[in-house]
XYZ file of C-alpha atoms in Angstrom:
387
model
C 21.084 -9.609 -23.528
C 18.573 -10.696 -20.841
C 15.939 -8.145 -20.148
C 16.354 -9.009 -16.536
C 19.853 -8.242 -17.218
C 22.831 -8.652 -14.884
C 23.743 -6.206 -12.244
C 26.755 -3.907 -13.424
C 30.168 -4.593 -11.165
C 30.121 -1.439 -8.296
C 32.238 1.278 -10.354
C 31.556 -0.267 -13.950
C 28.088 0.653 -14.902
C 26.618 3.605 -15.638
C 26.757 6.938 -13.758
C 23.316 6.474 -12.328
C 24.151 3.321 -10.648
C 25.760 5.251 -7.524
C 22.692 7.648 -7.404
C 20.258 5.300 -7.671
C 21.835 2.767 -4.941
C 22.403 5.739 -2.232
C 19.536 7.677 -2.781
C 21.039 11.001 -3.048
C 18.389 13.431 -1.902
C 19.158 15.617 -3.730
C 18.087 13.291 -6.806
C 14.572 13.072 -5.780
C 11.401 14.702 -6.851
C 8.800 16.390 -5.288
C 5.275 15.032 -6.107
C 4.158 18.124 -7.144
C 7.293 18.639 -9.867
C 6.393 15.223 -11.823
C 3.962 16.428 -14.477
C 3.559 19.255 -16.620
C 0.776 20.225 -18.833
C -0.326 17.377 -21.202
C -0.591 18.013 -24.935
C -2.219 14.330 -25.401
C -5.542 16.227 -26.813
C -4.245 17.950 -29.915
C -0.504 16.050 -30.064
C -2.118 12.324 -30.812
C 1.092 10.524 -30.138
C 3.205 9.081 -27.776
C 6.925 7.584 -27.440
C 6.525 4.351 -26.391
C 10.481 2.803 -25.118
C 10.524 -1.181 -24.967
C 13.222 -3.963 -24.800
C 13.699 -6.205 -28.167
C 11.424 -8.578 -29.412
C 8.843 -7.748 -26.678
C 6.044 -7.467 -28.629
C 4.304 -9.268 -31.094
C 5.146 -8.494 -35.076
C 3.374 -9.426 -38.494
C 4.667 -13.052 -39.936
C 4.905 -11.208 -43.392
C 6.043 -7.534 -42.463
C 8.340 -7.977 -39.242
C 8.059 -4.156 -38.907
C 4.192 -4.020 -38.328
C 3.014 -4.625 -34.350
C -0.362 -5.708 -34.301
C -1.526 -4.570 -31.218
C -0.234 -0.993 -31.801
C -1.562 -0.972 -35.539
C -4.938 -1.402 -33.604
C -4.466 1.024 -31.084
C -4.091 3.587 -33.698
C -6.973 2.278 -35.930
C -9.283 2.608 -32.619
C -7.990 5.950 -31.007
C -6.076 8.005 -33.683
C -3.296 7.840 -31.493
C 0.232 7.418 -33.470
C 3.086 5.332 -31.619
C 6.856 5.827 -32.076
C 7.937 2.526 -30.906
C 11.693 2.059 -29.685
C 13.755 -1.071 -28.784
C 15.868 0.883 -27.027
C 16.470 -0.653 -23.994
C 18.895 -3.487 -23.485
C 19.631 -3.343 -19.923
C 18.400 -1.975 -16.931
C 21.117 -0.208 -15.773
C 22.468 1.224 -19.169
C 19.243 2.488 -19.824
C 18.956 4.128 -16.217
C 22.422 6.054 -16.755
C 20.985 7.075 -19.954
C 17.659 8.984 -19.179
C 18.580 9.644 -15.683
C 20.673 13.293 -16.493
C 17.623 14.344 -17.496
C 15.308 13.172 -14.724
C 17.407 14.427 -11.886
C 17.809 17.896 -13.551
C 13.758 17.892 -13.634
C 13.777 17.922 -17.215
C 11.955 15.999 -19.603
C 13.160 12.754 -21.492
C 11.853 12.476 -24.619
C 9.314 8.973 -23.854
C 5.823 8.683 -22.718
C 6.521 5.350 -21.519
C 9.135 3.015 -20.611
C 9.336 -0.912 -19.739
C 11.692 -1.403 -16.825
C 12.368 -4.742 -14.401
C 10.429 -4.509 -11.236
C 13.681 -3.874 -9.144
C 14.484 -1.001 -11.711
C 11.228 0.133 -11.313
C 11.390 0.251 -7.557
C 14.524 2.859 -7.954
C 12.273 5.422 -10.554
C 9.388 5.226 -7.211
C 11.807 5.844 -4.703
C 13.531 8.702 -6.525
C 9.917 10.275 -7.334
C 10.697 10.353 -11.521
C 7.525 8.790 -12.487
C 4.014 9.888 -12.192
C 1.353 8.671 -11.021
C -1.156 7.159 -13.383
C -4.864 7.459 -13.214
C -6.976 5.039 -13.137
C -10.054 6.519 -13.270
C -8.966 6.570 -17.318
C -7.973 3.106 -17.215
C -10.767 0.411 -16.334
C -9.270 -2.217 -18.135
C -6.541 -2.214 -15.708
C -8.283 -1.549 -12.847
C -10.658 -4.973 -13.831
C -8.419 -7.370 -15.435
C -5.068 -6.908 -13.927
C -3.933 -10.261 -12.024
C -4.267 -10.062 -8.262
C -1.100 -11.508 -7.244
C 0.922 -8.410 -9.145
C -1.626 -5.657 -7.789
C 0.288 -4.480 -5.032
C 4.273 -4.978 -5.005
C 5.899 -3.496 -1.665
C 7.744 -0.892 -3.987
C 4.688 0.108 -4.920
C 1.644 -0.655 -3.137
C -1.785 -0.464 -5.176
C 0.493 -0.263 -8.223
C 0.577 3.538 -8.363
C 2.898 4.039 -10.807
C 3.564 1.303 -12.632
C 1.495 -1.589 -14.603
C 3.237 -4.807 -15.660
C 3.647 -5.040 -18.950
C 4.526 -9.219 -18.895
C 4.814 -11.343 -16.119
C 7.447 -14.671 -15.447
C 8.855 -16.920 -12.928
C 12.545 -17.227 -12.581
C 12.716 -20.741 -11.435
C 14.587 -24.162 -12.867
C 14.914 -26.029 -15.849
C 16.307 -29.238 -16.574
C 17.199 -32.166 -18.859
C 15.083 -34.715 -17.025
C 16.211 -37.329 -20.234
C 19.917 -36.624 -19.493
C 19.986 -36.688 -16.051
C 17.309 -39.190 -15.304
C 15.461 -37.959 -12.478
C 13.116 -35.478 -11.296
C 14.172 -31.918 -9.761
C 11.789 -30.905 -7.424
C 13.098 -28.929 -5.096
C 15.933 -26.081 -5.097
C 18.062 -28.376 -2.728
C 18.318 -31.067 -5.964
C 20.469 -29.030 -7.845
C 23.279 -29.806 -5.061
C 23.182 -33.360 -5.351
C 26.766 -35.182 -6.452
C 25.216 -36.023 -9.652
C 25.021 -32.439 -11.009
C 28.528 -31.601 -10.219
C 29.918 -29.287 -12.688
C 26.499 -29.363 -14.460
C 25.017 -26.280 -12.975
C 24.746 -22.831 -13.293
C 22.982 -19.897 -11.828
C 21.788 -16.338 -12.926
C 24.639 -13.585 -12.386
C 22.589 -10.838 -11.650
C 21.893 -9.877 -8.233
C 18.198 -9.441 -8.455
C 17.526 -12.528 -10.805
C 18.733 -14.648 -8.659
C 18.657 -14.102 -5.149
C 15.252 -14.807 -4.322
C 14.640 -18.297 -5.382
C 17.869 -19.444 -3.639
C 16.740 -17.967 -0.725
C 13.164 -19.560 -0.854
C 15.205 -23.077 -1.173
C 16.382 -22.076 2.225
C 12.906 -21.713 3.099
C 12.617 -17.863 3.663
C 9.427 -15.761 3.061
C 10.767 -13.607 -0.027
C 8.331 -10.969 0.887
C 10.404 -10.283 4.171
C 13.600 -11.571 3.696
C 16.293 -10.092 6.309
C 20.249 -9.369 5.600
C 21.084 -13.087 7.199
C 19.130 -14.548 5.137
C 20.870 -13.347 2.253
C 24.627 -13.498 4.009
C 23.549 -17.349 4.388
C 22.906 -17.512 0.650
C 26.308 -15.983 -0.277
C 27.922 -18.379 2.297
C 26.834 -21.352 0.422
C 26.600 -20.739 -2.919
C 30.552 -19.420 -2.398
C 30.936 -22.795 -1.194
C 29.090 -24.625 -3.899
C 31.527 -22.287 -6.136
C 34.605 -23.249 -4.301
C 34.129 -26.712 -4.962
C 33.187 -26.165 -8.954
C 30.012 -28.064 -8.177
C 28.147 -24.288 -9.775
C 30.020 -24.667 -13.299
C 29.389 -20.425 -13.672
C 27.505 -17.965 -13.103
C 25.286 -16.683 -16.336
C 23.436 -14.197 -18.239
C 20.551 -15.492 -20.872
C 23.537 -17.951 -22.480
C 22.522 -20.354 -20.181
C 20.175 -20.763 -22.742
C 22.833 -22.600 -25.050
C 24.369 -24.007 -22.499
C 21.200 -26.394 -21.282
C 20.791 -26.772 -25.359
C 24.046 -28.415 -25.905
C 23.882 -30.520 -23.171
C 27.179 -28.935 -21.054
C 24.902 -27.731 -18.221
C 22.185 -30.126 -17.335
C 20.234 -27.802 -14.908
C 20.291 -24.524 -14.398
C 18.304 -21.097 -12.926
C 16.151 -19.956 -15.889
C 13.502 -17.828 -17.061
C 10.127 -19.634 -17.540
C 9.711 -17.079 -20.999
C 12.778 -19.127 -22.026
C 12.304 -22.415 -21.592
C 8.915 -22.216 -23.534
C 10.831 -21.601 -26.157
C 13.322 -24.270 -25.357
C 10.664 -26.904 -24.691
C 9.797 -25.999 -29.092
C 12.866 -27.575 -29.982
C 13.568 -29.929 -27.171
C 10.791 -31.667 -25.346
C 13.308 -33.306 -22.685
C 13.808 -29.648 -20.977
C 10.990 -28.712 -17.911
C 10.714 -26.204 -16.008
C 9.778 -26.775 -12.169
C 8.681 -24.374 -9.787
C 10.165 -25.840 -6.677
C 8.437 -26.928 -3.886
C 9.383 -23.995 -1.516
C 8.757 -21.593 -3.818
C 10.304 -19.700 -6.882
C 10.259 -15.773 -7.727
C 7.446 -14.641 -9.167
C 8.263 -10.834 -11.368
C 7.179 -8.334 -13.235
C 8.757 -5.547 -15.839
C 6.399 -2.679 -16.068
C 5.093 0.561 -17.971
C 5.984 3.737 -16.497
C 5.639 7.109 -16.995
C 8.319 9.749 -16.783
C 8.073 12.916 -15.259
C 7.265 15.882 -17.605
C 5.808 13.418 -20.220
C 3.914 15.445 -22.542
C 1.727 12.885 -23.662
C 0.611 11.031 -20.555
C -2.999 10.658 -20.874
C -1.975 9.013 -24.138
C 0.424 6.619 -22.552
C -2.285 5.969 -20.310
C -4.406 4.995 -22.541
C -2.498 2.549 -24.432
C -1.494 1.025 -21.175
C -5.572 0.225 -20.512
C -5.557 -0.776 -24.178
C -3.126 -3.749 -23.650
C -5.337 -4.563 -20.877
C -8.131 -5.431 -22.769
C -8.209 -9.475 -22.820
C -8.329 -9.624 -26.442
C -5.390 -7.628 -26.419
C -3.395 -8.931 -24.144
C -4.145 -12.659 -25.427
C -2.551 -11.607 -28.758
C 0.569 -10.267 -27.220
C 0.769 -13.813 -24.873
C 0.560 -15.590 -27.949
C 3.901 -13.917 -29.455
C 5.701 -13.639 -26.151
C 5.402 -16.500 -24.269
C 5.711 -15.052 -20.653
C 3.735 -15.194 -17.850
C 0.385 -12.945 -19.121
C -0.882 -10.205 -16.353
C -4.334 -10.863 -17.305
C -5.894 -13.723 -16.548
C -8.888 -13.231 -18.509
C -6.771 -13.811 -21.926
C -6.979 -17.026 -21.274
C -10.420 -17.464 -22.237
C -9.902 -15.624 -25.622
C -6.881 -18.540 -26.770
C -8.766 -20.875 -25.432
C -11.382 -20.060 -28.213
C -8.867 -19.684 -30.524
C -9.505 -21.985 -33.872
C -6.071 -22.559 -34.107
C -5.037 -25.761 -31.783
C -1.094 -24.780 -31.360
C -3.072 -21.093 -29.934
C -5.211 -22.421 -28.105
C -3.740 -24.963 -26.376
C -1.493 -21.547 -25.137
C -4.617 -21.112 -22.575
C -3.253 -24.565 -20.817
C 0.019 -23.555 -20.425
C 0.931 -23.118 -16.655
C 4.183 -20.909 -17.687
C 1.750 -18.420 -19.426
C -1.321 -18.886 -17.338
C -0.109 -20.241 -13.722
C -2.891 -22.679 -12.460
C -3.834 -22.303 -8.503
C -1.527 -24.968 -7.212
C 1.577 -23.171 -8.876
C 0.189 -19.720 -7.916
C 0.596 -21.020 -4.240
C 4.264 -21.666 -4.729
C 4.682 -18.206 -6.124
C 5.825 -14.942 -4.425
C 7.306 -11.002 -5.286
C 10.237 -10.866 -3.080
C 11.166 -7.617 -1.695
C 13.122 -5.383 -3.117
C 16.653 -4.599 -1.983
C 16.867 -1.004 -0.460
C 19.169 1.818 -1.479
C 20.399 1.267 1.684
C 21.503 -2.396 1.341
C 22.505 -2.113 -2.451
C 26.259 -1.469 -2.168
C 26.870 -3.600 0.042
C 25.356 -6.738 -1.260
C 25.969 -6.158 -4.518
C 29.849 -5.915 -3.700
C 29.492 -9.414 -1.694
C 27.334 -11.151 -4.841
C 29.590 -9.772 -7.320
C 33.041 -10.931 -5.755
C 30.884 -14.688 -5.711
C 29.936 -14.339 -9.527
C 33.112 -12.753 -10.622
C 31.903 -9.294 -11.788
């Protein structure tokens, strides 16, 4: 299951889905109904919700995490760490009962895509964090994710990785260079292609191939998407539309480019050096899944703290290491470059982990679609993708 996973079919996802894509007013929360009073100083704990395999684990004793056996060593904090969450929308329609009937949920902090995240802001059911108890953040965290336009100065959220949804390719199979989006419509990829399902994952880098500014993107600009990739469709040139399985698709050879995860294809590129991954030359998506906190958590000054602990470079270059994606602090580098190990440090070199200047240039958060436009596009992408 893709953590950036696939926007549910209107009517077949959770309950939460309608709420969260009309903005029912009567959903959202006050500012001054968020918190409640904080029991961080004599609870030391937190609940800590994550997706799968998102953070690193001890090569001998898979159920040991590191960077959270350190946080406890260094603050006396305790951690109940859950892989709970397996898709954004499933886990939306499961906490969002309680956050609409102001009452508490149970976590301290939760790891949600960016365009999930953007939903939790505009309904008001996370609080604010404060920063003032988290300089590590407030130093290290990467410039180009600081202020998203969902939420500006990064408020209420904190990326907890970083990645590019962009393409990869066989270049040995099919014997040429991709270098722009426009290459994956050429005659010799017919029936060899496939793009992301989801709505979110994939709309943005299709329209940057059309040469839109993501950051401002208007509804034409998406209606022209959906009029050409419905075309591209029609004529079986896009051989289906995809979750992460596109993953075993570019493996065995029956797709020989495709819309992908730059996370993924590091891990491709382990077992088959012939895959690449290209940002194109217009442009590819640049995202974010971040830490929140929900409203009434009773441990939110812990929560904040472990969020400032993840930011410390040392920290956050152990957790690239294990991960692979796109690291939100660019001062880890330094710390694997240093690393004794050579496979480690040659990590710090890794453009998919550590973006160099000319990629970073090539790189923009496109904005998010509003509760307003939701239904409707999501109805048009679906009927496309066969939802």
């Amino acid at each position: 299951m893709s953590r950036r996973s696939l926007l549910r079919a209107l009517g077949g996802g959770a309950a939460g889905f309608a709420l969260a894509g009309c903005g029912v007013p009567a959903a959202y929360v006050q500012p001054g109904d968020r918190a409640r009073r904080d029991v961080s100083a004599h609870e030391r704990t937190l609940d800590f919700a994550n997706w799968p395999l998102y953070i690193d684990t001890d090569d001998e004793n898979t159920s040991r995490r590191p960077t959270l056996d350190a946080f406890t060593e260094r603050t006396g904090i305790s951690v109940r760490y859950t892989e709970e969450i397996n898709d954004n929308d499933e886990f939306f329609g499961k906490i969002s009962p309680a956050l609409m009937n102001h009452q508490e949920t149970g976590r301290d902090l939760i790891v949600v895509s960016d365009w999930m995240a953007a939903r939790f802001v505009r309904l008001g059911w996370v609080q604010e964090m404060d920063r003032a108890k988290q300089p590590n953040v407030a130093r290290y965290l990467d410039p180009q994710l600081r202020s998203p336009a969902f939420d500006e100065g990064r408020l209420h959220s904190v990326p907890w990785q970083s990645g590019i949804t962009g393409i990869a390719y066989n270049r040995r199979k099919l014997g040429r260079e991709i270098r722009q989006t426009g290459d994956l419509w050429a005659d010799d990829l017919r029936g060899k292609v496939t793009l992301l399902s989801g709505l979110d994952e994939s709309f943005a880098l299709l329209m940057q191939g059309n040469g839109v500014d993501v950051t401002r993107w208007t509804a034409d600009d998406f209606h022209e998407v959906c009029e050409q990739v419905e075309e591209l469709a029609r004529r079986k040139h896009i051989r289906r539309f995809t979750g992460n399985d596109y993953i075993k698709d570019l493996s065995t050879g029956d797709v020989l480019a495709c819309q992908a995860y730059s996370g993924d294809v590091i891990q491709l590129q382990a077992d088959n050096p012939d895959i690449e991954f290209v940002v194109p030359e217009e442009g590819a998506e640049l995202w974010a899944e971040s830490l929140m906190v929900p409203n009434l958590a009773r441990h939110k000054r812990n929560a904040e703290a472990l969020v400032d602990h993840y930011y410390e470079p040392a920290v956050a270059a152990e957790l690239a290491a294990w991960v692979n994606y796109v690291c939100p602090v660019p001062a880890a580098r330094d710390v694997l470059a240093s690393a004794k190990d050579e496979e480690t440090a040659a990590l710090a070199e890794d453009p998919l982990i550590f973006p160099d200047d000319a990629m970073r240039k090539r790189l923009a958060i496109a904005r998010d679609i509003t509760a307003e436009e939701r239904a409707s596009f999501a109805k048009r992408w679906n009927s496309i993708a066969g939802l």
